């Protein structure tokens, strides 16, 4: 029943919210965010606990302000995502202003393939749509299989409509397909700040241990592709901002596991820089640090 309800609500969002005038959608998102924040549910409390690690000197009042701003940012992501399929080419092109873009364009021009690795900051779907529209570059990404299957299909259709090739996270074939795309000089984009699987790499993140995916670093090692961290943020304007960070280099010595550990830590450090600058735009409403996980999640 909950799965069917979720599917119906997402379907309602994509069919209804995208028809609203933008100012109305903005106000609606803020109203929903404030209502959810005031109820102090599990997601809001977890967001606040995560933000307490990011801003350790923040008192209760500051954390409350950050979590409220965080929920508004999170609902901005959803409102924009529901509306993205109806946005014009111009609206998408004008909706994102990245700095450091030369790292991406130079890498693509070299024909060696590029991996963009992002945390859950800002609106990564908008950034992806901007790349396909403004740069004219298609890319491949991976999506978690959601339940029910119809909800997963909605997300795949939505992202494919924005110009993305979407592979399922499970099933075992995603890594090989990503590697082939990169060896052909293509672009791969991966959200990479949370991994609870046995293959996750332990990193130091805001002073404590968390796990992040090994995939970006291993892909870079195996294919020779450029690995670029990307961070995103919102400001008071309708235009999202972002930064393409300098490449994460493959170490010259060490085992594959050692190289993967160092590269993933470098990603974590770049993510931490962006999150520390814009903590309210980090949409992490789940447990992340190993010390916070339930015993069954660590096994």
PDB file of C-alpha atoms in Angstrom:
ATOM      1  CA  UNK A   1       0.000   0.000   0.000  1.00  0.00           C
ATOM      2  CA  UNK A   2       2.812   2.449   0.923  1.00  0.00           C
ATOM      3  CA  UNK A   3       4.624   1.665  -2.333  1.00  0.00           C
ATOM      4  CA  UNK A   4       1.493   2.294  -4.405  1.00  0.00           C
ATOM      5  CA  UNK A   5       0.867   5.535  -2.500  1.00  0.00           C
ATOM      6  CA  UNK A   6       4.430   6.723  -3.158  1.00  0.00           C
ATOM      7  CA  UNK A   7       4.071   5.961  -6.844  1.00  0.00           C
ATOM      8  CA  UNK A   8       0.762   7.846  -6.986  1.00  0.00           C
ATOM      9  CA  UNK A   9       2.191  10.891  -5.178  1.00  0.00           C
ATOM     10  CA  UNK A  10       5.217  11.115  -7.479  1.00  0.00           C
ATOM     11  CA  UNK A  11       2.939  10.737 -10.469  1.00  0.00           C
ATOM     12  CA  UNK A  12       0.759  13.553  -9.133  1.00  0.00           C
ATOM     13  CA  UNK A  13       3.843  15.731  -8.672  1.00  0.00           C
ATOM     14  CA  UNK A  14       5.051  15.258 -12.234  1.00  0.00           C
ATOM     15  CA  UNK A  15       1.592  15.739 -13.735  1.00  0.00           C
ATOM     16  CA  UNK A  16       0.451  18.683 -11.594  1.00  0.00           C
ATOM     17  CA  UNK A  17       3.411  20.664 -10.250  1.00  0.00           C
ATOM     18  CA  UNK A  18       4.985  21.072 -13.689  1.00  0.00           C
ATOM     19  CA  UNK A  19       1.861  22.957 -14.803  1.00  0.00           C
ATOM     20  CA  UNK A  20       2.089  25.546 -12.028  1.00  0.00           C
ATOM     21  CA  UNK A  21       3.566  29.013 -12.628  1.00  0.00           C
ATOM     22  CA  UNK A  22       7.085  29.058 -11.217  1.00  0.00           C
ATOM     23  CA  UNK A  23       6.376  31.524  -8.359  1.00  0.00           C
ATOM     24  CA  UNK A  24       3.447  29.366  -7.251  1.00  0.00           C
ATOM     25  CA  UNK A  25       5.595  26.218  -7.315  1.00  0.00           C
ATOM     26  CA  UNK A  26       8.283  27.979  -5.273  1.00  0.00           C
ATOM     27  CA  UNK A  27       5.797  29.074  -2.611  1.00  0.00           C
ATOM     28  CA  UNK A  28       4.215  25.623  -2.528  1.00  0.00           C
ATOM     29  CA  UNK A  29       7.595  23.984  -1.999  1.00  0.00           C
ATOM     30  CA  UNK A  30       8.449  26.353   0.829  1.00  0.00           C
ATOM     31  CA  UNK A  31       5.080  25.775   2.499  1.00  0.00           C
ATOM     32  CA  UNK A  32       5.451  21.999   2.341  1.00  0.00           C
ATOM     33  CA  UNK A  33       9.034  22.242   3.610  1.00  0.00           C
ATOM     34  CA  UNK A  34       8.056  24.412   6.576  1.00  0.00           C
ATOM     35  CA  UNK A  35       5.155  22.120   7.457  1.00  0.00           C
ATOM     36  CA  UNK A  36       7.352  19.006   7.390  1.00  0.00           C
ATOM     37  CA  UNK A  37      10.085  20.781   9.355  1.00  0.00           C
ATOM     38  CA  UNK A  38       7.669  21.834  12.112  1.00  0.00           C
ATOM     39  CA  UNK A  39       6.497  18.233  12.560  1.00  0.00           C
ATOM     40  CA  UNK A  40      10.046  17.182  13.488  1.00  0.00           C
ATOM     41  CA  UNK A  41       9.791  13.743  11.905  1.00  0.00           C
ATOM     42  CA  UNK A  42      12.596  11.194  11.531  1.00  0.00           C
ATOM     43  CA  UNK A  43      13.943  12.711   8.318  1.00  0.00           C
ATOM     44  CA  UNK A  44      14.177  16.219   9.790  1.00  0.00           C
ATOM     45  CA  UNK A  45      15.819  14.959  12.977  1.00  0.00           C
ATOM     46  CA  UNK A  46      18.335  12.942  10.978  1.00  0.00           C
ATOM     47  CA  UNK A  47      19.103  15.940   8.768  1.00  0.00           C
ATOM     48  CA  UNK A  48      19.699  18.026  11.887  1.00  0.00           C
ATOM     49  CA  UNK A  49      21.957  15.365  13.398  1.00  0.00           C
ATOM     50  CA  UNK A  50      23.982  15.212  10.179  1.00  0.00           C
ATOM     51  CA  UNK A  51      24.249  18.996  10.059  1.00  0.00           C
ATOM     52  CA  UNK A  52      25.522  18.960  13.653  1.00  0.00           C
ATOM     53  CA  UNK A  53      28.578  17.066  12.377  1.00  0.00           C
ATOM     54  CA  UNK A  54      29.053  19.462   9.476  1.00  0.00           C
ATOM     55  CA  UNK A  55      28.737  22.572  11.689  1.00  0.00           C
ATOM     56  CA  UNK A  56      29.995  21.288  15.058  1.00  0.00           C
ATOM     57  CA  UNK A  57      30.004  24.715  16.746  1.00  0.00           C
ATOM     58  CA  UNK A  58      26.329  25.369  15.923  1.00  0.00           C
ATOM     59  CA  UNK A  59      23.984  25.632  18.868  1.00  0.00           C
ATOM     60  CA  UNK A  60      20.365  24.385  18.892  1.00  0.00           C
ATOM     61  CA  UNK A  61      18.986  27.612  17.419  1.00  0.00           C
ATOM     62  CA  UNK A  62      21.511  27.635  14.560  1.00  0.00           C
ATOM     63  CA  UNK A  63      20.892  23.938  13.839  1.00  0.00           C
ATOM     64  CA  UNK A  64      17.155  24.570  13.710  1.00  0.00           C
ATOM     65  CA  UNK A  65      17.724  27.381  11.223  1.00  0.00           C
ATOM     66  CA  UNK A  66      19.950  25.156   9.107  1.00  0.00           C
ATOM     67  CA  UNK A  67      17.522  22.242   9.119  1.00  0.00           C
ATOM     68  CA  UNK A  68      14.631  24.513   8.136  1.00  0.00           C
ATOM     69  CA  UNK A  69      16.715  25.963   5.291  1.00  0.00           C
ATOM     70  CA  UNK A  70      17.745  22.401   4.440  1.00  0.00           C
ATOM     71  CA  UNK A  71      14.150  21.260   4.071  1.00  0.00           C
ATOM     72  CA  UNK A  72      13.394  24.279   1.881  1.00  0.00           C
ATOM     73  CA  UNK A  73      16.395  23.394  -0.270  1.00  0.00           C
ATOM     74  CA  UNK A  74      15.267  19.761  -0.460  1.00  0.00           C
ATOM     75  CA  UNK A  75      11.760  20.764  -1.556  1.00  0.00           C
ATOM     76  CA  UNK A  76      13.249  23.195  -4.074  1.00  0.00           C
ATOM     77  CA  UNK A  77      15.044  20.193  -5.567  1.00  0.00           C
ATOM     78  CA  UNK A  78      11.762  18.278  -5.848  1.00  0.00           C
ATOM     79  CA  UNK A  79       9.738  21.198  -7.194  1.00  0.00           C
ATOM     80  CA  UNK A  80      12.365  21.896  -9.848  1.00  0.00           C
ATOM     81  CA  UNK A  81      12.628  18.209 -10.706  1.00  0.00           C
ATOM     82  CA  UNK A  82       8.872  17.890 -11.158  1.00  0.00           C
ATOM     83  CA  UNK A  83       8.965  20.938 -13.445  1.00  0.00           C
ATOM     84  CA  UNK A  84      12.143  20.188 -15.400  1.00  0.00           C
ATOM     85  CA  UNK A  85      10.398  18.179 -18.153  1.00  0.00           C
ATOM     86  CA  UNK A  86       8.291  21.269 -18.933  1.00  0.00           C
ATOM     87  CA  UNK A  87      11.171  23.758 -18.847  1.00  0.00           C
ATOM     88  CA  UNK A  88      12.229  25.313 -22.126  1.00  0.00           C
ATOM     89  CA  UNK A  89      15.740  24.869 -23.509  1.00  0.00           C
ATOM     90  CA  UNK A  90      16.442  28.474 -22.523  1.00  0.00           C
ATOM     91  CA  UNK A  91      15.190  28.010 -18.956  1.00  0.00           C
ATOM     92  CA  UNK A  92      17.452  24.987 -18.480  1.00  0.00           C
ATOM     93  CA  UNK A  93      20.468  26.720 -20.044  1.00  0.00           C
ATOM     94  CA  UNK A  94      19.908  29.805 -17.881  1.00  0.00           C
ATOM     95  CA  UNK A  95      19.202  27.781 -14.731  1.00  0.00           C
ATOM     96  CA  UNK A  96      22.759  26.769 -13.855  1.00  0.00           C
ATOM     97  CA  UNK A  97      26.063  28.653 -13.604  1.00  0.00           C
ATOM     98  CA  UNK A  98      29.083  26.386 -12.991  1.00  0.00           C
ATOM     99  CA  UNK A  99      32.643  27.502 -12.346  1.00  0.00           C
ATOM    100  CA  UNK A 100      35.676  25.411 -13.254  1.00  0.00           C
ATOM    101  CA  UNK A 101      33.867  24.087 -16.318  1.00  0.00           C
ATOM    102  CA  UNK A 102      37.144  23.888 -18.241  1.00  0.00           C
ATOM    103  CA  UNK A 103      38.074  20.782 -16.252  1.00  0.00           C
ATOM    104  CA  UNK A 104      35.102  19.008 -17.848  1.00  0.00           C
ATOM    105  CA  UNK A 105      35.363  20.428 -21.359  1.00  0.00           C
ATOM    106  CA  UNK A 106      39.126  19.893 -21.548  1.00  0.00           C
ATOM    107  CA  UNK A 107      38.717  16.305 -20.406  1.00  0.00           C
ATOM    108  CA  UNK A 108      36.044  15.598 -22.977  1.00  0.00           C
ATOM    109  CA  UNK A 109      38.104  17.253 -25.714  1.00  0.00           C
ATOM    110  CA  UNK A 110      41.023  14.954 -24.847  1.00  0.00           C
ATOM    111  CA  UNK A 111      38.769  11.971 -25.626  1.00  0.00           C
ATOM    112  CA  UNK A 112      39.744  10.038 -22.528  1.00  0.00           C
ATOM    113  CA  UNK A 113      36.340   9.918 -20.858  1.00  0.00           C
ATOM    114  CA  UNK A 114      35.208  11.866 -17.783  1.00  0.00           C
ATOM    115  CA  UNK A 115      33.582  10.802 -14.512  1.00  0.00           C
ATOM    116  CA  UNK A 116      31.658  13.471 -12.591  1.00  0.00           C
ATOM    117  CA  UNK A 117      31.156  12.496  -8.934  1.00  0.00           C
ATOM    118  CA  UNK A 118      28.655  14.487  -6.861  1.00  0.00           C
ATOM    119  CA  UNK A 119      27.263  14.490  -3.323  1.00  0.00           C
ATOM    120  CA  UNK A 120      23.549  15.002  -2.626  1.00  0.00           C
ATOM    121  CA  UNK A 121      23.925  18.771  -2.982  1.00  0.00           C
ATOM    122  CA  UNK A 122      21.590  21.112  -4.827  1.00  0.00           C
ATOM    123  CA  UNK A 123      19.802  19.702  -7.870  1.00  0.00           C
ATOM    124  CA  UNK A 124      21.960  17.168  -9.694  1.00  0.00           C
ATOM    125  CA  UNK A 125      19.182  16.480 -12.207  1.00  0.00           C
ATOM    126  CA  UNK A 126      19.222  20.137 -13.275  1.00  0.00           C
ATOM    127  CA  UNK A 127      23.006  20.045 -13.600  1.00  0.00           C
ATOM    128  CA  UNK A 128      22.688  16.937 -15.760  1.00  0.00           C
ATOM    129  CA  UNK A 129      20.025  18.505 -17.967  1.00  0.00           C
ATOM    130  CA  UNK A 130      22.236  21.586 -18.343  1.00  0.00           C
ATOM    131  CA  UNK A 131      25.146  19.415 -19.531  1.00  0.00           C
ATOM    132  CA  UNK A 132      23.019  17.682 -22.156  1.00  0.00           C
ATOM    133  CA  UNK A 133      21.461  20.945 -23.374  1.00  0.00           C
ATOM    134  CA  UNK A 134      24.228  23.509 -23.002  1.00  0.00           C
ATOM    135  CA  UNK A 135      27.217  21.329 -23.864  1.00  0.00           C
ATOM    136  CA  UNK A 136      25.330  18.942 -26.123  1.00  0.00           C
ATOM    137  CA  UNK A 137      26.937  15.992 -24.323  1.00  0.00           C
ATOM    138  CA  UNK A 138      24.886  12.906 -23.392  1.00  0.00           C
ATOM    139  CA  UNK A 139      25.970  10.945 -20.348  1.00  0.00           C
ATOM    140  CA  UNK A 140      25.350   7.731 -18.472  1.00  0.00           C
ATOM    141  CA  UNK A 141      24.299   7.450 -14.848  1.00  0.00           C
ATOM    142  CA  UNK A 142      23.080   4.817 -12.389  1.00  0.00           C
ATOM    143  CA  UNK A 143      19.782   4.778 -10.488  1.00  0.00           C
ATOM    144  CA  UNK A 144      18.805   2.765  -7.446  1.00  0.00           C
ATOM    145  CA  UNK A 145      15.972   0.338  -8.104  1.00  0.00           C
ATOM    146  CA  UNK A 146      12.957   1.714  -6.298  1.00  0.00           C
ATOM    147  CA  UNK A 147       9.798  -0.077  -5.236  1.00  0.00           C
ATOM    148  CA  UNK A 148       7.313  -0.444  -6.717  1.00  0.00           C
ATOM    149  CA  UNK A 149       8.810  -1.062 -10.155  1.00  0.00           C
ATOM    150  CA  UNK A 150       6.445   1.514 -11.626  1.00  0.00           C
ATOM    151  CA  UNK A 151       8.081   4.215  -9.479  1.00  0.00           C
ATOM    152  CA  UNK A 152      11.535   3.202 -10.716  1.00  0.00           C
ATOM    153  CA  UNK A 153      10.199   3.321 -14.268  1.00  0.00           C
ATOM    154  CA  UNK A 154       8.941   6.861 -13.665  1.00  0.00           C
ATOM    155  CA  UNK A 155      12.404   8.015 -12.576  1.00  0.00           C
ATOM    156  CA  UNK A 156      14.092   6.297 -15.503  1.00  0.00           C
ATOM    157  CA  UNK A 157      11.665   7.845 -17.993  1.00  0.00           C
ATOM    158  CA  UNK A 158      12.072  11.257 -16.347  1.00  0.00           C
ATOM    159  CA  UNK A 159      15.876  11.189 -16.519  1.00  0.00           C
ATOM    160  CA  UNK A 160      15.966   9.690 -20.005  1.00  0.00           C
ATOM    161  CA  UNK A 161      13.683  12.536 -21.074  1.00  0.00           C
ATOM    162  CA  UNK A 162      16.393  14.932 -19.877  1.00  0.00           C
ATOM    163  CA  UNK A 163      18.973  13.237 -22.097  1.00  0.00           C
ATOM    164  CA  UNK A 164      20.522  10.735 -19.697  1.00  0.00           C
ATOM    165  CA  UNK A 165      21.218   7.031 -20.179  1.00  0.00           C
ATOM    166  CA  UNK A 166      20.089   5.378 -16.933  1.00  0.00           C
ATOM    167  CA  UNK A 167      21.387   2.007 -15.735  1.00  0.00           C
ATOM    168  CA  UNK A 168      19.974   0.061 -12.781  1.00  0.00           C
ATOM    169  CA  UNK A 169      22.239  -0.055  -9.728  1.00  0.00           C
ATOM    170  CA  UNK A 170      21.567  -3.750  -9.212  1.00  0.00           C
ATOM    171  CA  UNK A 171      21.956  -6.563 -11.696  1.00  0.00           C
ATOM    172  CA  UNK A 172      25.730  -6.573 -12.113  1.00  0.00           C
ATOM    173  CA  UNK A 173      26.038  -5.108 -15.614  1.00  0.00           C
ATOM    174  CA  UNK A 174      26.202  -1.382 -14.775  1.00  0.00           C
ATOM    175  CA  UNK A 175      29.950  -1.251 -14.081  1.00  0.00           C
ATOM    176  CA  UNK A 176      30.867  -2.888 -17.385  1.00  0.00           C
ATOM    177  CA  UNK A 177      28.603  -0.546 -19.340  1.00  0.00           C
ATOM    178  CA  UNK A 178      30.033   2.496 -17.567  1.00  0.00           C
ATOM    179  CA  UNK A 179      33.566   1.337 -18.352  1.00  0.00           C
ATOM    180  CA  UNK A 180      32.707   0.900 -22.046  1.00  0.00           C
ATOM    181  CA  UNK A 181      31.192   4.390 -22.215  1.00  0.00           C
ATOM    182  CA  UNK A 182      34.320   5.882 -20.655  1.00  0.00           C
ATOM    183  CA  UNK A 183      36.744   3.986 -22.901  1.00  0.00           C
ATOM    184  CA  UNK A 184      34.812   5.411 -25.848  1.00  0.00           C
ATOM    185  CA  UNK A 185      35.469   8.935 -24.528  1.00  0.00           C
ATOM    186  CA  UNK A 186      32.038   9.384 -22.966  1.00  0.00           C
ATOM    187  CA  UNK A 187      30.746  11.055 -19.828  1.00  0.00           C
ATOM    188  CA  UNK A 188      29.551   9.293 -16.659  1.00  0.00           C
ATOM    189  CA  UNK A 189      27.848  11.067 -13.736  1.00  0.00           C
ATOM    190  CA  UNK A 190      27.523   9.380 -10.317  1.00  0.00           C
ATOM    191  CA  UNK A 191      26.091  10.547  -6.984  1.00  0.00           C
ATOM    192  CA  UNK A 192      28.799   9.249  -4.666  1.00  0.00           C
ATOM    193  CA  UNK A 193      28.578  10.410  -1.053  1.00  0.00           C
ATOM    194  CA  UNK A 194      26.833   7.431   0.561  1.00  0.00           C
ATOM    195  CA  UNK A 195      27.473   3.694   0.260  1.00  0.00           C
ATOM    196  CA  UNK A 196      26.390   1.158   2.851  1.00  0.00           C
ATOM    197  CA  UNK A 197      27.439  -1.887   0.835  1.00  0.00           C
ATOM    198  CA  UNK A 198      30.297  -4.220   1.732  1.00  0.00           C
ATOM    199  CA  UNK A 199      32.338  -2.706  -1.106  1.00  0.00           C
ATOM    200  CA  UNK A 200      32.115   0.837   0.233  1.00  0.00           C
ATOM    201  CA  UNK A 201      35.394   2.588   1.025  1.00  0.00           C
ATOM    202  CA  UNK A 202      35.872   3.989   4.514  1.00  0.00           C
ATOM    203  CA  UNK A 203      36.775   7.686   4.526  1.00  0.00           C
ATOM    204  CA  UNK A 204      37.232  10.400   7.100  1.00  0.00           C
ATOM    205  CA  UNK A 205      34.382  12.833   6.647  1.00  0.00           C
ATOM    206  CA  UNK A 206      33.928  15.800   8.957  1.00  0.00           C
ATOM    207  CA  UNK A 207      36.080  14.118  11.562  1.00  0.00           C
ATOM    208  CA  UNK A 208      34.474  10.672  11.638  1.00  0.00           C
ATOM    209  CA  UNK A 209      34.297   7.536   9.484  1.00  0.00           C
ATOM    210  CA  UNK A 210      31.772   7.064   6.704  1.00  0.00           C
ATOM    211  CA  UNK A 211      31.592   4.821   3.638  1.00  0.00           C
ATOM    212  CA  UNK A 212      31.540   6.081   0.066  1.00  0.00           C
ATOM    213  CA  UNK A 213      31.344   4.152  -3.210  1.00  0.00           C
ATOM    214  CA  UNK A 214      34.517   2.683  -4.676  1.00  0.00           C
ATOM    215  CA  UNK A 215      33.107   2.792  -8.215  1.00  0.00           C
ATOM    216  CA  UNK A 216      34.294   6.253  -9.344  1.00  0.00           C
ATOM    217  CA  UNK A 217      37.900   5.604  -8.313  1.00  0.00           C
ATOM    218  CA  UNK A 218      37.990   2.086  -9.772  1.00  0.00           C
ATOM    219  CA  UNK A 219      36.472   3.262 -13.054  1.00  0.00           C
ATOM    220  CA  UNK A 220      39.094   5.987 -13.328  1.00  0.00           C
ATOM    221  CA  UNK A 221      41.889   3.492 -12.706  1.00  0.00           C
ATOM    222  CA  UNK A 222      40.616   0.886 -15.154  1.00  0.00           C
ATOM    223  CA  UNK A 223      39.664   3.205 -18.015  1.00  0.00           C
ATOM    224  CA  UNK A 224      42.051   6.156 -17.712  1.00  0.00           C
ATOM    225  CA  UNK A 225      39.073   8.504 -17.434  1.00  0.00           C
ATOM    226  CA  UNK A 226      39.337  11.834 -15.658  1.00  0.00           C
ATOM    227  CA  UNK A 227      37.681  11.858 -12.206  1.00  0.00           C
ATOM    228  CA  UNK A 228      36.161  15.239 -11.318  1.00  0.00           C
ATOM    229  CA  UNK A 229      34.324  16.086  -8.082  1.00  0.00           C
ATOM    230  CA  UNK A 230      31.382  18.473  -8.530  1.00  0.00           C
ATOM    231  CA  UNK A 231      29.565  20.457  -5.848  1.00  0.00           C
ATOM    232  CA  UNK A 232      26.306  22.393  -6.279  1.00  0.00           C
ATOM    233  CA  UNK A 233      24.426  24.972  -4.275  1.00  0.00           C
ATOM    234  CA  UNK A 234      21.456  27.306  -4.307  1.00  0.00           C
ATOM    235  CA  UNK A 235      21.397  31.016  -3.489  1.00  0.00           C
ATOM    236  CA  UNK A 236      18.616  33.582  -3.350  1.00  0.00           C
ATOM    237  CA  UNK A 237      18.236  33.550  -7.147  1.00  0.00           C
ATOM    238  CA  UNK A 238      16.459  31.016  -9.381  1.00  0.00           C
ATOM    239  CA  UNK A 239      19.880  30.096 -10.825  1.00  0.00           C
ATOM    240  CA  UNK A 240      21.745  27.174  -9.242  1.00  0.00           C
ATOM    241  CA  UNK A 241      25.497  27.557  -8.818  1.00  0.00           C
ATOM    242  CA  UNK A 242      28.170  24.884  -9.002  1.00  0.00           C
ATOM    243  CA  UNK A 243      31.850  24.086  -9.121  1.00  0.00           C
ATOM    244  CA  UNK A 244      33.773  21.489 -11.093  1.00  0.00           C
ATOM    245  CA  UNK A 245      36.783  20.750  -8.893  1.00  0.00           C
ATOM    246  CA  UNK A 246      40.271  19.871 -10.196  1.00  0.00           C
ATOM    247  CA  UNK A 247      40.815  16.215 -11.154  1.00  0.00           C
ATOM    248  CA  UNK A 248      41.442  13.510  -8.584  1.00  0.00           C
ATOM    249  CA  UNK A 249      44.701  11.954  -9.756  1.00  0.00           C
ATOM    250  CA  UNK A 250      45.406   8.224  -9.785  1.00  0.00           C
ATOM    251  CA  UNK A 251      48.344   7.595  -7.395  1.00  0.00           C
ATOM    252  CA  UNK A 252      51.499   6.429  -9.106  1.00  0.00           C
ATOM    253  CA  UNK A 253      52.176   3.598  -6.673  1.00  0.00           C
ATOM    254  CA  UNK A 254      50.260   1.202  -4.462  1.00  0.00           C
ATOM    255  CA  UNK A 255      47.768  -1.619  -4.861  1.00  0.00           C
ATOM    256  CA  UNK A 256      44.394  -1.045  -6.471  1.00  0.00           C
ATOM    257  CA  UNK A 257      42.782  -1.020  -3.024  1.00  0.00           C
ATOM    258  CA  UNK A 258      45.291   1.548  -1.760  1.00  0.00           C
ATOM    259  CA  UNK A 259      44.794   3.762  -4.787  1.00  0.00           C
ATOM    260  CA  UNK A 260      41.019   3.460  -4.476  1.00  0.00           C
ATOM    261  CA  UNK A 261      41.170   4.438  -0.812  1.00  0.00           C
ATOM    262  CA  UNK A 262      43.282   7.544  -1.495  1.00  0.00           C
ATOM    263  CA  UNK A 263      41.136   8.649  -4.449  1.00  0.00           C
ATOM    264  CA  UNK A 264      37.862   8.147  -2.588  1.00  0.00           C
ATOM    265  CA  UNK A 265      39.239  10.143   0.333  1.00  0.00           C
ATOM    266  CA  UNK A 266      40.108  12.928  -2.107  1.00  0.00           C
ATOM    267  CA  UNK A 267      36.501  12.875  -3.349  1.00  0.00           C
ATOM    268  CA  UNK A 268      35.246  12.997   0.239  1.00  0.00           C
ATOM    269  CA  UNK A 269      37.468  16.002   0.942  1.00  0.00           C
ATOM    270  CA  UNK A 270      36.114  17.861  -2.110  1.00  0.00           C
ATOM    271  CA  UNK A 271      32.548  16.998  -1.103  1.00  0.00           C
ATOM    272  CA  UNK A 272      33.226  18.199   2.446  1.00  0.00           C
ATOM    273  CA  UNK A 273      34.510  21.521   1.119  1.00  0.00           C
ATOM    274  CA  UNK A 274      31.308  22.116  -0.833  1.00  0.00           C
ATOM    275  CA  UNK A 275      29.046  20.906   1.963  1.00  0.00           C
ATOM    276  CA  UNK A 276      30.810  23.042   4.586  1.00  0.00           C
ATOM    277  CA  UNK A 277      30.320  26.117   2.380  1.00  0.00           C
ATOM    278  CA  UNK A 278      26.618  25.347   1.792  1.00  0.00           C
ATOM    279  CA  UNK A 279      25.415  22.933   4.518  1.00  0.00           C
ATOM    280  CA  UNK A 280      21.748  23.823   4.005  1.00  0.00           C
ATOM    281  CA  UNK A 281      21.883  22.423   0.463  1.00  0.00           C
ATOM    282  CA  UNK A 282      23.111  18.950   1.468  1.00  0.00           C
ATOM    283  CA  UNK A 283      20.066  16.694   1.217  1.00  0.00           C
ATOM    284  CA  UNK A 284      21.226  13.901   3.510  1.00  0.00           C
ATOM    285  CA  UNK A 285      18.160  12.771   5.435  1.00  0.00           C
ATOM    286  CA  UNK A 286      19.596   9.294   6.084  1.00  0.00           C
ATOM    287  CA  UNK A 287      22.244   7.902   8.393  1.00  0.00           C
ATOM    288  CA  UNK A 288      25.712   8.217   6.887  1.00  0.00           C
ATOM    289  CA  UNK A 289      28.487   7.901   9.465  1.00  0.00           C
ATOM    290  CA  UNK A 290      29.286   4.399  10.669  1.00  0.00           C
ATOM    291  CA  UNK A 291      28.862   5.462  14.298  1.00  0.00           C
ATOM    292  CA  UNK A 292      25.241   6.403  13.524  1.00  0.00           C
ATOM    293  CA  UNK A 293      24.258   3.243  11.695  1.00  0.00           C
ATOM    294  CA  UNK A 294      22.131   0.491  13.122  1.00  0.00           C
ATOM    295  CA  UNK A 295      24.081  -2.767  13.657  1.00  0.00           C
ATOM    296  CA  UNK A 296      22.227  -4.481  10.784  1.00  0.00           C
ATOM    297  CA  UNK A 297      23.232  -1.659   8.407  1.00  0.00           C
ATOM    298  CA  UNK A 298      26.919  -2.120   9.196  1.00  0.00           C
ATOM    299  CA  UNK A 299      26.947  -5.854   8.548  1.00  0.00           C
TER     300      UNK A 299
END
